[in-house]
Amino acid sequence: MHSRSFAYFPLALVLFSLFTATPLLAQLATTSTALDIDKVDTKAFAALFRRENTYLQMAKSARSPASPEAHLDRVLPQQFELNADSSASLQKIASDWERDTGVLRTRFLQVVAQFHSTFPNGRLGPGVDSTPPSEIAELHAQMDTVTLQYRDKLRNAMQEPNFQKLRSDVEKTFAHYPPTTSASAPIATAAEVQK
Amino acid sequence: MKMLWTLILTVVPCVPALSQGVIGTTTIHFDPNSGIGTATCETALDSDNGFYESRTSCSVVDQYGTVVATGTADDPGDRQGSAAVTVTFTGTPGYTYTATSMHQAAPTVPFDTPPGQPAQLYDEYNFQSFAENPESYDDYWEWYGPGPQLPTKQRVIRIGNTYAIAIRYYTPTELSQLITSAQSLFPAHCDAIFASVVGPSYTNANFFAQLRITSIIQYPPGATPPPDIPNPLDYPDADTQIGQPGKPIRVFINFYPTKSGFAFPSFREFVLIHEGLHHYTGWYDFPKAGFSDFKTKFYNSGYRNNGSTTGPFTDWLHAGCPPAPPGS
């Protein structure tokens, strides 16, 4: 069952306007603090883990110990003032996170390829349904869940005050809390495409 | 019934769509030990549906606008969901560096175009609306696609910029090298005067050994001023916190290179000798009740200073500690 036919645009616009004006949406917009923190953390810690893996990979493939890239494995420990134990935990956890999310990303790419293959001649156009399969959103949710699990593993591997400092620093660096005000900007999901 | 389905199917997708956007981050960091700068620029798609690939370009400039590093990254096939580029560079002490990321999204799915018309692509979240007036934010930003879905002729859509700024400080090795250089440049006649005026506790080796282990606190251009000198216009070249534990030395803006260079080539070395003597002796520059001072102690050696600044002592050392001009 598809929902985003471009022909629905006028109706969607009216409905969206009505919907955004209701107290219900106001409730949705001010979701619980725990959910907001988790949402910020999924972005912040995913960025931290990506960064850790990138730096380690570049450091390992440095041409020589004297080359600037060889220093990259020290950047995050310095930037976030991690001790040796915390730094080692981050290395291991970031690597494991990449492995687990990689599996989900591979599945995501398969679903997307299958989804795009349904477009006539590989193209979208008026009357062509662009509604993504629900599995895509489910995979994103699973990736977020995995990231939060690895955030918690990192927390368990560190002393609590050290973790809280890292969390605060990582959120400041890679995500903002509370979510930016532009988050309230709605996306019209059933728009008529002007040719 | 048909109307009810329309209502459900149209409204429901609006809710999860709120979080779909492009995340841009820029970080810049200097290794305090090596002085090597690292800038990383990343564009990440948040909860994307495979309609875009992320791209990033990154540049680092110094305070004079000189480009010191650049790089680009893309994510063909949206395989990673993000595109990050890391560049490294060797900075100049005291310079301020700005890393700027340009965050882009490249639509991946063609949109049906009538024959003879330019090719178009599907812009699911109307990211092209950001391209008209790209905005810049420090460190991090997430741009949420405002919709509606539109075709676009842009093969790569510029979403906006993020930037990060960092100051390059002297590394401990660089400061140690300056002290070694100061020792080699220290005039023998000044060394003899120090021995004579300071007394038997002074030796050249001990003096410079002390200087090497003295804490040197840095206030380059752009750094937060210390509470006792809130206005950088009032900065001396350097000073020594004689009353503080460990008598740390503080170096200020003039201690850092500029395009026009220093007052004289070995300026920093002689500033360090000047401050090193404060640290070593605990003496002040000018007479102060209950304390010794350079002006009085080195008067008979030829040092004269009738002004209110302390630079003349550095100049006198640099000149080789000459005797006072006749009649002064």
Short mmCIF file of C-alpha atoms in Angstrom, two decimals:
data_model
loop_
_atom_site.label_atom_id
_atom_site.label_comp_id
_atom_site.label_asym_id
_atom_site.label_seq_id
_atom_site.Cartn_x
_atom_site.Cartn_y
_atom_site.Cartn_z
CA MET A 1 0.00 0.00 0.00
CA HIS A 2 1.62 3.24 -1.07
CA SER A 3 0.89 6.62 0.38
CA ARG A 4 3.02 9.29 -1.28
CA SER A 5 1.52 9.75 -4.67
CA PHE A 6 2.28 13.26 -5.85
CA ALA A 7 -1.39 13.78 -6.59
CA TYR A 8 -2.10 13.98 -2.86
CA PHE A 9 -0.27 17.25 -2.40
CA PRO A 10 -3.16 19.70 -1.93
CA LEU A 11 -4.90 17.42 0.51
CA ALA A 12 -1.68 16.75 2.36
CA LEU A 13 -1.00 20.44 2.71
CA VAL A 14 -4.38 21.08 4.28
CA LEU A 15 -4.11 18.07 6.52
CA PHE A 16 -0.61 18.93 7.57
CA SER A 17 -1.64 22.46 8.48
CA LEU A 18 -4.50 21.12 10.56
CA PHE A 19 -2.26 18.53 12.13
CA THR A 20 0.48 20.93 13.11
CA ALA A 21 -2.03 23.19 14.79
CA THR A 22 -3.30 20.52 17.14
CA PRO A 23 -2.17 19.98 20.71
CA LEU A 24 -1.35 16.43 19.67
CA LEU A 25 1.54 17.55 17.53
CA ALA A 26 2.66 19.91 20.24
CA GLN A 27 2.89 16.86 22.46
CA LEU A 28 4.84 14.98 19.83
CA ALA A 29 7.20 17.90 19.36
CA THR A 30 8.00 17.98 23.06
CA THR A 31 8.80 14.33 23.46
CA SER A 32 10.18 13.05 26.70
CA THR A 33 13.63 14.12 27.76
CA ALA A 34 14.96 10.56 27.67
CA LEU A 35 13.96 10.19 24.05
CA ASP A 36 15.56 13.52 23.18
CA ILE A 37 18.80 12.51 24.88
CA ASP A 38 18.84 9.19 23.06
CA LYS A 39 18.18 10.92 19.75
CA VAL A 40 21.08 13.29 20.34
CA ASP A 41 23.28 10.42 21.51
CA THR A 42 22.60 8.32 18.42
CA LYS A 43 24.00 11.11 16.29
CA ALA A 44 26.79 12.10 18.65
CA PHE A 45 28.14 8.63 19.40
CA ALA A 46 27.76 7.41 15.82
CA ALA A 47 29.90 10.38 14.79
CA LEU A 48 32.39 9.60 17.57
CA PHE A 49 32.68 5.96 16.52
CA ARG A 50 33.03 6.86 12.84
CA ARG A 51 35.71 9.39 13.70
CA GLU A 52 37.63 6.93 15.90
CA ASN A 53 37.62 4.28 13.18
CA THR A 54 38.69 6.76 10.51
CA TYR A 55 41.57 8.11 12.57
CA LEU A 56 42.81 4.66 13.53
CA GLN A 57 42.65 3.45 9.96
CA MET A 58 44.57 6.50 8.74
CA ALA A 59 47.14 6.14 11.53
CA LYS A 60 47.68 2.47 10.70
CA SER A 61 48.15 3.18 7.02
CA ALA A 62 50.55 6.09 7.60
CA ARG A 63 53.61 5.91 5.40
CA SER A 64 55.98 6.26 8.33
CA PRO A 65 55.82 6.89 12.07
CA ALA A 66 56.98 10.44 11.38
CA SER A 67 54.20 11.27 8.96
CA PRO A 68 51.40 13.51 10.29
CA GLU A 69 48.80 10.77 9.84
CA ALA A 70 50.64 8.55 12.29
CA HIS A 71 49.58 10.97 15.05
CA LEU A 72 45.88 10.61 14.34
CA ASP A 73 45.33 7.89 16.91
CA ARG A 74 46.13 10.50 19.56
CA VAL A 75 43.63 13.11 18.38
CA LEU A 76 40.47 11.90 20.08
CA PRO A 77 42.16 10.97 23.38
CA GLN A 78 43.64 14.48 23.45
CA GLN A 79 40.49 16.21 22.26
CA PHE A 80 38.27 14.47 24.80
CA GLU A 81 40.93 14.02 27.50
CA LEU A 82 40.64 10.23 27.62
CA ASN A 83 42.99 8.19 29.75
CA ALA A 84 44.69 5.11 28.34
CA ASP A 85 41.99 2.71 29.51
CA SER A 86 39.12 4.81 28.16
CA SER A 87 40.97 5.29 24.90
CA ALA A 88 41.48 1.54 24.52
CA SER A 89 37.80 0.92 25.29
CA LEU A 90 36.75 3.46 22.68
CA GLN A 91 38.96 1.80 20.07
CA LYS A 92 37.47 -1.63 20.68
CA ILE A 93 33.88 -0.47 20.96
CA ALA A 94 34.05 1.73 17.86
CA SER A 95 35.42 -1.20 15.88
CA ASP A 96 32.65 -3.51 17.11
CA TRP A 97 30.04 -0.84 16.39
CA GLU A 98 31.27 -0.56 12.81
CA ARG A 99 31.01 -4.32 12.36
CA ASP A 100 27.45 -4.50 13.68
CA THR A 101 26.09 -1.42 11.96
CA GLY A 102 27.87 -2.50 8.78
CA VAL A 103 25.64 -5.54 8.59
CA LEU A 104 22.57 -3.32 8.87
CA ARG A 105 23.97 -0.86 6.35
CA THR A 106 24.50 -3.67 3.86
CA ARG A 107 20.88 -4.70 4.29
CA PHE A 108 19.83 -1.04 3.95
CA LEU A 109 21.64 -0.81 0.62
CA GLN A 110 19.93 -3.98 -0.59
CA VAL A 111 16.50 -2.64 0.35
CA VAL A 112 17.20 0.71 -1.28
CA ALA A 113 18.43 -0.96 -4.47
CA GLN A 114 15.31 -3.09 -4.59
CA PHE A 115 13.13 -0.04 -3.92
CA HIS A 116 14.78 2.03 -6.63
CA SER A 117 14.52 -0.83 -9.08
CA THR A 118 10.74 -0.45 -8.95
CA PHE A 119 10.92 2.99 -10.59
CA PRO A 120 10.07 2.81 -14.30
CA ASN A 121 13.35 3.05 -16.22
CA GLY A 122 14.99 3.88 -12.90
CA ARG A 123 13.23 7.27 -12.83
CA LEU A 124 10.72 9.00 -10.67
CA GLY A 125 8.00 11.18 -12.10
CA PRO A 126 4.44 12.32 -11.69
CA GLY A 127 2.29 9.43 -10.62
CA VAL A 128 5.24 7.28 -9.60
CA ASP A 129 5.10 6.28 -5.97
CA SER A 130 8.21 7.36 -4.04
CA THR A 131 7.16 6.01 -0.68
CA PRO A 132 10.12 4.14 0.80
CA PRO A 133 9.50 0.65 2.13
CA SER A 134 8.96 0.56 5.86
CA GLU A 135 12.02 -1.67 6.24
CA ILE A 136 14.23 1.35 5.60
CA ALA A 137 12.90 3.17 8.64
CA GLU A 138 13.12 -0.05 10.62
CA LEU A 139 16.77 -0.45 9.64
CA HIS A 140 17.52 3.12 10.66
CA ALA A 141 15.85 2.45 13.99
CA GLN A 142 17.93 -0.71 14.41
CA MET A 143 21.12 1.19 13.62
CA ASP A 144 20.17 3.78 16.23
CA THR A 145 19.51 1.03 18.74
CA VAL A 146 22.90 -0.53 18.06
CA THR A 147 24.58 2.84 18.51
CA LEU A 148 22.88 3.32 21.86
CA GLN A 149 23.91 -0.18 22.91
CA TYR A 150 27.53 0.63 22.11
CA ARG A 151 27.22 3.96 23.89
CA ASP A 152 26.15 1.98 26.95
CA LYS A 153 29.02 -0.49 26.50
CA LEU A 154 31.40 2.44 26.49
CA ARG A 155 29.72 3.76 29.61
CA ASN A 156 30.17 0.41 31.35
CA ALA A 157 33.82 0.33 30.32
CA MET A 158 34.58 3.76 31.75
CA GLN A 159 34.36 5.33 35.18
CA GLU A 160 31.03 7.12 35.35
CA PRO A 161 32.39 10.67 35.82
CA ASN A 162 34.74 10.14 32.89
CA PHE A 163 31.91 8.85 30.73
CA GLN A 164 29.65 11.77 31.62
CA LYS A 165 32.39 14.22 30.71
CA LEU A 166 32.98 12.42 27.42
CA ARG A 167 29.27 12.35 26.70
CA SER A 168 28.94 16.05 27.35
CA ASP A 169 31.95 16.85 25.17
CA VAL A 170 30.83 14.54 22.37
CA GLU A 171 27.34 16.00 22.35
CA LYS A 172 28.77 19.51 22.16
CA THR A 173 31.02 18.50 19.30
CA PHE A 174 28.85 16.24 17.17
CA ALA A 175 25.25 17.06 18.07
CA HIS A 176 23.36 19.74 19.86
CA TYR A 177 20.97 19.31 22.73
CA PRO A 178 18.12 20.11 22.70
CA PRO A 179 17.50 19.32 19.02
CA THR A 180 17.80 22.37 16.85
CA THR A 181 14.71 24.51 16.37
CA SER A 182 14.69 23.74 12.69
CA ALA A 183 13.60 20.24 13.68
CA SER A 184 10.09 21.58 13.80
CA ALA A 185 10.23 22.36 10.10
CA PRO A 186 7.87 19.86 8.56
CA ILE A 187 8.43 17.90 5.42
CA ALA A 188 5.53 17.78 3.04
CA THR A 189 5.53 14.16 2.10
CA ALA A 190 3.01 14.15 -0.66
CA ALA A 191 3.89 17.06 -2.81
CA GLU A 192 2.98 17.72 -6.36
CA VAL A 193 6.14 17.96 -8.38
CA GLN A 194 6.34 20.97 -10.64
CA LYS A 195 7.89 20.10 -13.92
CA MET B 1 -14.03 4.92 3.76
CA LYS B 2 -11.84 6.02 0.88
CA MET B 3 -11.48 9.43 2.50
CA LEU B 4 -10.45 7.82 5.77
CA TRP B 5 -7.68 5.86 4.05
CA THR B 6 -6.51 9.01 2.36
CA LEU B 7 -6.36 10.77 5.70
CA ILE B 8 -4.39 7.98 7.36
CA LEU B 9 -1.98 7.43 4.50
CA THR B 10 -1.26 11.08 4.03
CA VAL B 11 -0.83 12.23 7.61
CA VAL B 12 1.07 9.30 9.08
CA PRO B 13 4.24 9.73 7.00
CA CYS B 14 4.49 13.34 8.18
CA VAL B 15 5.57 12.34 11.67
CA PRO B 16 8.76 10.33 11.11
CA ALA B 17 9.71 12.64 8.29
CA LEU B 18 10.48 15.36 10.82
CA SER B 19 13.94 13.99 11.55
CA GLN B 20 15.35 13.62 8.06
CA GLY B 21 18.19 15.91 7.30
CA VAL B 22 21.86 16.48 6.66
CA ILE B 23 24.33 16.67 9.54
CA GLY B 24 27.46 18.73 9.06
CA THR B 25 30.40 18.74 11.46
CA THR B 26 33.81 20.34 11.43
CA THR B 27 36.52 19.81 14.00
CA ILE B 28 40.05 21.14 14.22
CA HIS B 29 42.66 20.07 16.72
CA PHE B 30 46.34 20.65 17.35
CA ASP B 31 48.49 17.98 18.91
CA PRO B 32 50.05 19.90 21.82
CA ASN B 33 53.21 17.80 21.58
CA SER B 34 53.86 17.79 17.85
CA GLY B 35 51.98 20.94 16.76
CA ILE B 36 50.39 18.97 13.94
CA GLY B 37 46.93 20.20 13.07
CA THR B 38 44.09 17.87 12.16
CA ALA B 39 40.86 19.06 10.61
CA THR B 40 37.97 16.75 9.87
CA CYS B 41 34.91 17.69 7.87
CA GLU B 42 31.94 15.36 7.66
CA THR B 43 28.57 15.33 5.97
CA ALA B 44 26.16 12.66 7.16
CA LEU B 45 22.66 11.82 6.03
CA ASP B 46 20.22 11.38 8.87
CA SER B 47 17.67 8.61 8.29
CA ASP B 48 17.95 8.82 4.52
CA ASN B 49 15.98 6.78 2.01
CA GLY B 50 18.73 6.35 -0.51
CA PHE B 51 17.84 9.38 -2.60
CA TYR B 52 21.13 11.22 -1.94
CA GLU B 53 24.84 10.71 -1.58
CA SER B 54 26.73 12.87 0.88
CA ARG B 55 29.71 14.95 -0.15
CA THR B 56 32.12 17.16 1.73
CA SER B 57 34.81 19.60 0.85
CA CYS B 58 37.16 20.90 3.47
CA SER B 59 39.64 23.74 3.58
CA VAL B 60 41.86 25.14 6.29
CA VAL B 61 43.12 28.73 6.20
CA ASP B 62 45.31 30.69 8.54
CA GLN B 63 44.54 34.14 9.89
CA TYR B 64 45.93 35.74 6.75
CA GLY B 65 43.66 33.71 4.51
CA THR B 66 46.42 31.44 3.27
CA VAL B 67 45.08 27.99 2.46
CA VAL B 68 47.15 25.38 4.29
CA ALA B 69 45.14 22.23 3.56
CA THR B 70 42.21 21.10 1.46
CA GLY B 71 40.38 17.87 0.80
CA THR B 72 37.18 16.41 -0.51
CA ALA B 73 35.21 13.26 0.16
CA ASP B 74 32.16 11.63 -1.29
CA ASP B 75 30.17 8.52 -0.58
CA PRO B 76 29.40 6.86 -3.91
CA GLY B 77 26.32 4.73 -3.73
CA ASP B 78 25.48 6.09 -0.27
CA ARG B 79 27.42 3.12 1.04
CA GLN B 80 28.45 4.69 4.34
CA GLY B 81 25.71 7.26 4.77
CA SER B 82 28.39 9.86 5.36
CA ALA B 83 31.41 11.41 3.72
CA ALA B 84 34.32 12.57 5.84
CA VAL B 85 37.66 14.03 4.95
CA THR B 86 40.57 14.47 7.33
CA VAL B 87 43.51 16.73 6.53
CA THR B 88 46.68 17.28 8.51
CA PHE B 89 49.00 20.25 8.43
CA THR B 90 51.85 21.83 10.36
CA GLY B 91 50.81 25.09 11.90
CA THR B 92 52.78 28.17 12.86
CA PRO B 93 52.82 29.00 16.60
CA GLY B 94 50.40 31.78 17.44
CA TYR B 95 48.46 31.50 14.20
CA THR B 96 44.72 30.97 14.25
CA TYR B 97 43.38 28.40 11.81
CA THR B 98 39.85 28.03 10.53
CA ALA B 99 38.61 24.79 9.00
CA THR B 100 35.50 25.14 6.88
CA SER B 101 33.34 22.33 5.55
CA MET B 102 31.03 22.70 2.64
CA HIS B 103 28.29 20.12 3.05
CA GLN B 104 26.59 18.81 -0.04
CA ALA B 105 24.01 16.24 -1.02
CA ALA B 106 23.97 14.70 -4.48
CA PRO B 107 20.56 13.41 -5.59
CA THR B 108 20.86 9.91 -6.98
CA VAL B 109 17.55 9.20 -8.71
CA PRO B 110 16.69 10.79 -12.06
CA PHE B 111 13.36 12.49 -12.46
CA ASP B 112 11.34 12.02 -15.61
CA THR B 113 12.05 14.90 -17.95
CA PRO B 114 10.24 15.72 -21.18
CA PRO B 115 12.31 15.25 -24.34
CA GLY B 116 14.56 18.20 -25.02
CA GLN B 117 14.51 19.44 -21.44
CA PRO B 118 17.61 19.48 -19.22
CA ALA B 119 18.01 16.37 -17.09
CA GLN B 120 16.52 16.56 -13.63
CA LEU B 121 16.94 14.64 -10.40
CA TYR B 122 14.62 13.86 -7.55
CA ASP B 123 15.11 16.11 -4.50
CA GLU B 124 13.15 14.25 -1.84
CA TYR B 125 13.48 16.84 0.91
CA ASN B 126 13.89 20.00 -1.13
CA PHE B 127 17.48 20.45 -0.04
CA GLN B 128 17.87 22.77 -3.01
CA SER B 129 16.06 25.40 -0.95
CA PHE B 130 19.21 25.67 1.19
CA ALA B 131 21.42 26.24 -1.84
CA GLU B 132 19.92 29.65 -2.52
CA ASN B 133 21.45 31.09 0.63
CA PRO B 134 23.86 28.63 2.27
CA GLU B 135 24.35 29.34 5.95
CA SER B 136 27.39 28.77 8.15
CA TYR B 137 27.45 27.45 11.68
CA ASP B 138 30.26 26.78 14.09
CA ASP B 139 31.20 23.16 14.72
CA TYR B 140 27.91 21.41 13.97
CA TRP B 141 24.55 21.83 12.34
CA GLU B 142 21.72 19.69 11.11
CA TRP B 143 19.70 20.92 8.19
CA TYR B 144 16.24 19.42 8.10
CA GLY B 145 14.78 19.20 4.62
CA PRO B 146 11.74 21.44 4.48
CA GLY B 147 10.07 19.66 1.57
CA PRO B 148 8.12 19.42 -0.63
CA GLN B 149 9.58 16.88 -3.04
CA LEU B 150 10.81 18.62 -6.15
CA PRO B 151 12.84 17.89 -9.23
CA THR B 152 16.16 19.66 -9.44
CA LYS B 153 18.68 20.37 -12.14
CA GLN B 154 21.45 20.50 -9.54
CA ARG B 155 23.60 17.38 -9.61
CA VAL B 156 25.16 18.38 -6.30
CA ILE B 157 23.21 20.52 -3.86
CA ARG B 158 25.12 22.78 -1.53
CA ILE B 159 23.42 22.56 1.84
CA GLY B 160 25.55 24.86 3.99
CA ASN B 161 28.83 25.24 5.86
CA THR B 162 30.19 24.47 9.27
CA TYR B 163 33.52 25.71 10.57
CA ALA B 164 35.85 25.30 13.52
CA ILE B 165 38.64 27.54 14.76
CA ALA B 166 41.80 26.68 16.72
CA ILE B 167 44.96 28.43 17.81
CA ARG B 168 48.34 26.80 17.37
CA TYR B 169 50.42 27.06 20.53
CA TYR B 170 54.15 26.48 20.89
CA THR B 171 54.92 22.87 21.64
CA PRO B 172 57.15 22.00 24.61
CA THR B 173 59.85 20.97 22.13
CA GLU B 174 59.70 24.33 20.36
CA LEU B 175 60.00 26.20 23.66
CA SER B 176 62.90 23.98 24.70
CA GLN B 177 64.60 24.68 21.38
CA LEU B 178 64.16 28.41 21.94
CA ILE B 179 65.82 28.10 25.34
CA THR B 180 68.70 26.13 23.82
CA SER B 181 69.04 28.83 21.21
CA ALA B 182 68.93 31.51 23.93
CA GLN B 183 71.75 29.80 25.78
CA SER B 184 73.91 29.73 22.66
CA LEU B 185 73.16 33.38 21.89
CA PHE B 186 73.67 34.65 25.44
CA PRO B 187 76.62 37.05 25.35
CA ALA B 188 79.58 36.03 27.49
CA HIS B 189 79.81 39.54 28.92
CA CYS B 190 76.17 39.34 30.12
CA ASP B 191 76.90 35.95 31.61
CA ALA B 192 79.78 37.46 33.59
CA ILE B 193 77.59 40.36 34.75
CA PHE B 194 74.86 37.96 35.89
CA ALA B 195 77.45 36.00 37.87
CA SER B 196 78.74 39.18 39.43
CA VAL B 197 75.36 40.74 40.25
CA VAL B 198 73.38 37.66 41.19
CA GLY B 199 76.20 36.19 43.19
CA PRO B 200 77.75 32.77 43.68
CA SER B 201 74.43 30.96 43.28
CA TYR B 202 74.46 31.85 39.58
CA THR B 203 75.93 29.58 36.94
CA ASN B 204 75.08 29.61 33.29
CA ALA B 205 74.18 25.92 33.33
CA ASN B 206 71.98 26.22 36.37
CA PHE B 207 70.25 29.33 35.03
CA PHE B 208 69.22 27.70 31.75
CA ALA B 209 68.42 24.39 33.42
CA GLN B 210 65.99 26.26 35.65
CA LEU B 211 64.51 28.02 32.64
CA ARG B 212 63.88 24.69 30.91
CA ILE B 213 61.76 23.38 33.76
CA THR B 214 59.87 26.61 34.34
CA SER B 215 56.21 26.56 33.42
CA ILE B 216 55.55 28.83 30.42
CA ILE B 217 51.94 29.92 30.06
CA GLN B 218 50.94 31.03 26.58
CA TYR B 219 48.62 33.86 25.54
CA PRO B 220 48.83 33.99 21.75
CA PRO B 221 46.54 36.21 19.66
CA GLY B 222 42.95 35.13 20.14
CA ALA B 223 43.51 33.33 23.44
CA THR B 224 41.40 34.27 26.44
CA PRO B 225 43.32 36.97 28.34
CA PRO B 226 44.36 36.37 31.94
CA PRO B 227 42.13 38.04 34.55
CA ASP B 228 44.82 40.53 35.60
CA ILE B 229 45.33 41.80 32.02
CA PRO B 230 41.86 41.67 30.46
CA ASN B 231 42.77 43.90 27.52
CA PRO B 232 45.29 42.42 25.08
CA LEU B 233 46.37 45.97 24.20
CA ASP B 234 47.93 46.11 27.66
CA TYR B 235 49.93 42.90 27.19
CA PRO B 236 53.66 43.07 27.84
CA ASP B 237 55.98 40.95 25.70
CA ALA B 238 56.12 38.54 28.64
CA ASP B 239 56.10 38.56 32.41
CA THR B 240 56.96 36.33 35.34
CA GLN B 241 54.54 35.63 38.16
CA ILE B 242 57.10 36.11 40.90
CA GLY B 243 54.52 35.83 43.66
CA GLN B 244 53.00 32.61 42.35
CA PRO B 245 54.11 29.08 43.20
CA GLY B 246 56.75 27.95 40.72
CA LYS B 247 57.08 31.53 39.42
CA PRO B 248 55.65 30.71 35.98
CA ILE B 249 56.54 32.77 32.93
CA ARG B 250 53.76 34.13 30.73
CA VAL B 251 54.34 34.97 27.07
CA PHE B 252 51.98 37.21 25.14
CA ILE B 253 51.14 38.25 21.60
CA ASN B 254 54.53 39.77 20.72
CA PHE B 255 56.17 36.42 21.46
CA TYR B 256 54.46 34.91 18.41
CA PRO B 257 55.51 35.28 14.80
CA THR B 258 53.68 37.54 12.40
CA LYS B 259 54.19 38.25 8.74
CA SER B 260 56.31 41.25 9.70
CA GLY B 261 58.57 39.17 11.95
CA PHE B 262 59.90 40.13 15.37
CA ALA B 263 61.44 43.31 16.79
CA PHE B 264 64.79 41.58 16.08
CA PRO B 265 65.48 38.00 14.96
CA SER B 266 66.46 36.64 18.38
CA PHE B 267 63.71 38.58 20.19
CA ARG B 268 62.10 35.49 21.73
CA GLU B 269 65.40 34.14 23.03
CA PHE B 270 66.25 37.36 24.86
CA VAL B 271 62.71 37.71 26.19
CA LEU B 272 63.14 34.27 27.70
CA ILE B 273 66.49 35.24 29.25
CA HIS B 274 64.89 38.38 30.68
CA GLU B 275 62.01 36.41 32.21
CA GLY B 276 64.34 33.61 33.20
CA LEU B 277 66.25 36.07 35.35
CA HIS B 278 63.02 37.16 37.08
CA HIS B 279 62.29 33.50 37.74
CA TYR B 280 65.81 32.76 38.92
CA THR B 281 66.22 35.75 41.24
CA GLY B 282 62.70 36.81 42.14
CA TRP B 283 63.70 40.38 41.34
CA TYR B 284 61.28 42.88 39.80
CA ASP B 285 61.92 45.22 36.87
CA PHE B 286 61.53 48.44 38.82
CA PRO B 287 62.12 49.40 42.44
CA LYS B 288 59.48 48.07 44.79
CA ALA B 289 59.53 48.40 48.56
CA GLY B 290 61.03 45.34 50.20
CA PHE B 291 62.21 43.74 46.95
CA SER B 292 65.19 43.85 44.64
CA ASP B 293 64.93 45.02 41.04
CA PHE B 294 66.86 44.96 37.76
CA LYS B 295 67.04 48.74 37.42
CA THR B 296 68.91 49.10 40.69
CA LYS B 297 70.88 45.86 40.60
CA PHE B 298 72.26 46.36 37.09
CA TYR B 299 72.75 50.11 37.30
CA ASN B 300 76.47 49.80 37.90
CA SER B 301 76.70 47.33 34.99
CA GLY B 302 75.32 49.94 32.60
CA TYR B 303 71.60 49.25 32.46
CA ARG B 304 69.46 52.38 32.27
CA ASN B 305 65.70 52.58 32.03
CA ASN B 306 63.94 55.88 32.60
CA GLY B 307 60.67 54.71 31.07
CA SER B 308 57.82 52.63 32.40
CA THR B 309 58.13 49.61 30.12
CA THR B 310 60.37 46.62 30.64
CA GLY B 311 61.47 46.05 27.06
CA PRO B 312 64.70 48.06 27.51
CA PHE B 313 66.15 45.30 29.72
CA THR B 314 65.59 42.79 26.90
CA ASP B 315 67.23 45.24 24.48
CA TRP B 316 70.17 45.75 26.83
CA LEU B 317 70.74 42.01 27.06
CA HIS B 318 70.48 41.69 23.30
CA ALA B 319 73.04 44.49 22.90
CA GLY B 320 75.51 42.46 24.98
CA CYS B 321 75.00 44.31 28.30
CA PRO B 322 77.02 47.38 27.28
CA PRO B 323 78.16 50.04 29.72
CA ALA B 324 75.97 53.09 30.13
CA PRO B 325 76.44 55.87 27.59
CA PRO B 326 78.55 58.71 28.91
CA GLY B 327 76.48 61.23 30.84
CA SER B 328 73.47 58.95 31.27
#
